[in-house]
Coordinates of C-alpha atoms in Angstrom, one line a residue:
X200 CA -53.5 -78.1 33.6
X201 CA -51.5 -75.5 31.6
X202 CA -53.7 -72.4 31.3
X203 CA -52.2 -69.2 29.8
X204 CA -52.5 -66.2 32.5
X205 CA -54.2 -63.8 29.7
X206 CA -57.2 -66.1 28.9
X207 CA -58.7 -65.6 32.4
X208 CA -60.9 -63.1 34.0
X209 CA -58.4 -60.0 35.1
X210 CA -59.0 -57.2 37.2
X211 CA -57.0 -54.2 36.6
X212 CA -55.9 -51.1 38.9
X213 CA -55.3 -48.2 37.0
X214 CA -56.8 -49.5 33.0
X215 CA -55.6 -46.5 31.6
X216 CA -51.6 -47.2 32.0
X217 CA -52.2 -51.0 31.1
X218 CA -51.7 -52.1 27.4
X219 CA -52.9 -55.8 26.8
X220 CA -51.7 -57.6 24.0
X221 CA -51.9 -61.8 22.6
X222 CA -48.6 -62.5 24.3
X223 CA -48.0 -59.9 26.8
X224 CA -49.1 -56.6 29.2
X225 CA -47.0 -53.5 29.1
X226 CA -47.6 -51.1 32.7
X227 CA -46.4 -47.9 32.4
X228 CA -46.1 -47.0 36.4
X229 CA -47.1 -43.8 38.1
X230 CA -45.0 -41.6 40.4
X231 CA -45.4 -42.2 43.9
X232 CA -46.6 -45.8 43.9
X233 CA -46.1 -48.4 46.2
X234 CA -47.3 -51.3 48.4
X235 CA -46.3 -51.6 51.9
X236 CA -47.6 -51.3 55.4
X237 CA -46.2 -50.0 58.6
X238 CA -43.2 -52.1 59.3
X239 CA -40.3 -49.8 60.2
X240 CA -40.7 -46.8 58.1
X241 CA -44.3 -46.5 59.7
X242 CA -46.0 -45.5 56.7
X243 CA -49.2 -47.5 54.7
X244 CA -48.9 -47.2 50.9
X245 CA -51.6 -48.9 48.9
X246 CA -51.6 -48.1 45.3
X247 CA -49.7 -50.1 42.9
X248 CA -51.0 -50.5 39.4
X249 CA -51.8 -54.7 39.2
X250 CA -53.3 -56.8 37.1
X251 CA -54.8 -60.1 38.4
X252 CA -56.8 -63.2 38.2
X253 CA -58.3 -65.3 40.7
X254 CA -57.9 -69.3 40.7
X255 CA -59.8 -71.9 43.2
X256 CA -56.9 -74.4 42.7
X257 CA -55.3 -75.3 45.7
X258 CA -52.0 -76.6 43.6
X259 CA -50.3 -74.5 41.0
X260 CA -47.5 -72.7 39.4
X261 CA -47.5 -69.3 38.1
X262 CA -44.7 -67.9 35.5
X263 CA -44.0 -64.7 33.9
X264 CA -41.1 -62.5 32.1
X265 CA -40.6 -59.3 33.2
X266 CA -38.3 -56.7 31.4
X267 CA -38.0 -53.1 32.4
X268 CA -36.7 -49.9 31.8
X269 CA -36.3 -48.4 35.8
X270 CA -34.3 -45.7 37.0
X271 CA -35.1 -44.6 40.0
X272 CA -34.9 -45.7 43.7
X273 CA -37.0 -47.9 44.1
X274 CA -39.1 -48.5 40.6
X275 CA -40.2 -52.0 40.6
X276 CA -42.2 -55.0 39.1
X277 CA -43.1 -58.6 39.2
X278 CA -45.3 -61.3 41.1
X279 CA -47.9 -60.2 43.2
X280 CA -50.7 -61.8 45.1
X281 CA -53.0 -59.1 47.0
X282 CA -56.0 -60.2 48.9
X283 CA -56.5 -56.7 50.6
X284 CA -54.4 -53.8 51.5
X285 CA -53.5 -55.6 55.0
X286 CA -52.6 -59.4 53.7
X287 CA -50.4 -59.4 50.3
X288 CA -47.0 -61.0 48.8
X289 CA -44.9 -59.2 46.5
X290 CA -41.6 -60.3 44.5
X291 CA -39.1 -57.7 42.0
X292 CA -36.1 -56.3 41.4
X293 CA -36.1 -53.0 42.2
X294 CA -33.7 -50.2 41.4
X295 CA -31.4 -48.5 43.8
X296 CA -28.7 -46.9 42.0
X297 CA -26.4 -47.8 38.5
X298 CA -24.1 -49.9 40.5
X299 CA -27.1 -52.6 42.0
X300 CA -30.8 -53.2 42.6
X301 CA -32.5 -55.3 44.7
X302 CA -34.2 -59.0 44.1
X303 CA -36.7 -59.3 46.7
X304 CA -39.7 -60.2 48.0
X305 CA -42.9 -58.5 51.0
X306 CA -44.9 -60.5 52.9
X307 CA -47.7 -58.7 54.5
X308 CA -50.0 -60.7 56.8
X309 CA -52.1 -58.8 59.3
X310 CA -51.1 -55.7 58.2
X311 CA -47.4 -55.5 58.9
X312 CA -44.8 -55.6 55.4
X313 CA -40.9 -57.6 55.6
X314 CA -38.9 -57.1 53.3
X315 CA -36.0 -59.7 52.2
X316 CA -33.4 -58.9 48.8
X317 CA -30.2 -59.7 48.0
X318 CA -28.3 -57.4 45.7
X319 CA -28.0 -57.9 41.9
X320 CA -26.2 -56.1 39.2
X321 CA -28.3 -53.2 38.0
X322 CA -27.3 -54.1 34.2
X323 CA -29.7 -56.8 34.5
X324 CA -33.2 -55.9 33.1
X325 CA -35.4 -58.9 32.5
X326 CA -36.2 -61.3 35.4
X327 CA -38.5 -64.6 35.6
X328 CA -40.7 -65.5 38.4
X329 CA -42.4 -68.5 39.5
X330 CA -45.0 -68.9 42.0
X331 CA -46.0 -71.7 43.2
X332 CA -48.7 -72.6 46.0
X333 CA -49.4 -75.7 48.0
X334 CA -52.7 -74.8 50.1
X335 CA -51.5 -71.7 51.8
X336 CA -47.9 -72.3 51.7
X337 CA -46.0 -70.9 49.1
X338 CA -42.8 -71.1 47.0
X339 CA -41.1 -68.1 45.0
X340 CA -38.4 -68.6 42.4
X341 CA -36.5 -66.2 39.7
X342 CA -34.6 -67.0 36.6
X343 CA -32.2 -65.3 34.3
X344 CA -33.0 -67.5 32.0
X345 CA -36.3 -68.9 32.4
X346 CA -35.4 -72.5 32.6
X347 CA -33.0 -72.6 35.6
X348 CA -35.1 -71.3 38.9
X349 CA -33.3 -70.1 42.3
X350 CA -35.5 -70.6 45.4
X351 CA -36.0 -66.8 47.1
X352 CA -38.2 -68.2 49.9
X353 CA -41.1 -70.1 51.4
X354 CA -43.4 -68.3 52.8
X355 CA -47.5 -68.5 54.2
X356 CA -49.7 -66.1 53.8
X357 CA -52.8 -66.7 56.7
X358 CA -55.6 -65.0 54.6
X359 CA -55.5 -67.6 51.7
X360 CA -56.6 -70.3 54.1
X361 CA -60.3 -68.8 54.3
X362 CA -60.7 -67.4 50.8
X363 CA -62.2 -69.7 47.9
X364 CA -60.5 -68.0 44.9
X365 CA -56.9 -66.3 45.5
X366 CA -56.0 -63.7 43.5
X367 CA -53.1 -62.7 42.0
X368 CA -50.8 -61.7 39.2
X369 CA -48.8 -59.3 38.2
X370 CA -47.9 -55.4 39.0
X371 CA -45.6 -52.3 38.8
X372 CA -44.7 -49.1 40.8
X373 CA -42.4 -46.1 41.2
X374 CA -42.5 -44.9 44.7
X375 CA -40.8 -41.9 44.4
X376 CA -41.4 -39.0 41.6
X377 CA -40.7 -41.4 38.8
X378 CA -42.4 -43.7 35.7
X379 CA -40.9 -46.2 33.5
X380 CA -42.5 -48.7 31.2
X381 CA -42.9 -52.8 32.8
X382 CA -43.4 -55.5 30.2
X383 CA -44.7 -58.7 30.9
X384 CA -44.6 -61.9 28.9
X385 CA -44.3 -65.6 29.1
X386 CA -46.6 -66.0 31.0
X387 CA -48.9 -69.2 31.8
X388 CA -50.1 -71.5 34.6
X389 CA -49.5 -75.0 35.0
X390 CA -49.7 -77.7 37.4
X391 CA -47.5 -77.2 40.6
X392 CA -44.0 -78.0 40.4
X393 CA -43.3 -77.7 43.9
X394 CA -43.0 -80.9 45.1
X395 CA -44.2 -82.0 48.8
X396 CA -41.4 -82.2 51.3
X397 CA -41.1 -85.6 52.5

């Protein structure tokens, strides 16, 4: 299997600040964005522009380029997989100030968002991801490079065990009164290169 992320089916929040191209998707987010749900700050924000696909595989690996512009707290893009406002995974960098941003990830299952990052030096603006699923156990990894991948975490999401296509893909947003322009290349599925733990 190696199947290129543009040739399938896509649905698209927000069409009119989505470009699509042969070899990649430009985003240009809206202020006051997000995705997250209830988990410390209390509040439920469900409007991210995203771009997805569904796939019935069981086994896979998903990769994609992202480069970016941001500039304000919080402005972000990446890897997403969103079943329904409740149950969702995330994965970006995003902004915090000129000195560092944050490489991170959400897990939201039943309704209720973490958040894990480490800090990286906000000079960097391009970022790989790869997703990578086994059943309903997944694996997400970032690059600088696109050939060397860092595991970020393992995670499970408990909706993709009673769903027959998962969806996901890729998506943008500026939480606060911002915009900045997300583009994203590179990218193409293939068979999983997670490897079963033995």
């Amino acid at each position: 299997m190696n199947i290129r992320f543009l040739d399938m089916d896509l649905t698209i929040v927000n069409r009119d600040k989505v470009k699509i191209y042969d070899n990649k998707v430009e985003i240009k987010t809206e202020e006051y964005t997000d995705l997250w749900q209830r988990t410390y700050y209390g509040f439920r924000n469900d409007n991210s522009n995203m771009i997805q696909s569904k796939i019935k595989d069981k086994y896979f690996s998903f990769v994609v380029r992202t480069e970016f512009d941001t500039k304000c707290r919080y402005d972000q893009c990446g890897i997403i997989i969103y079943i329904d406002s409740d149950n969702w995974f995330k994965s970006s960098l995003e902004y915090e100030n000129d000195i560092f941003q944050r490489l991170g990830s959400v897990v939201t299952n039943n309704g209720y968002s973490d958040w894990a990052t480490t800090d990286i030096d906000a000079n960097i603006k391009s970022m790989w991801y790869r997703l990578s699923r086994r059943d309903s156990d997944f694996l997400i990894e970032h690059s600088i490079d696109g050939v060397h991948f860092k595991q970020m975490r393992i995670f499970h999401l408990f909706k993709s065990e009673n769903i027959e296509y998962l969806p996901f893909g890729i998506y943008a947003a500026s939480p606060e009164k911002s915009s900045f322009n997300a583009i994203f290349s590179d990218m193409f599925i293939t068979d999983c290169v997670w490897q079963e733990h033995h």
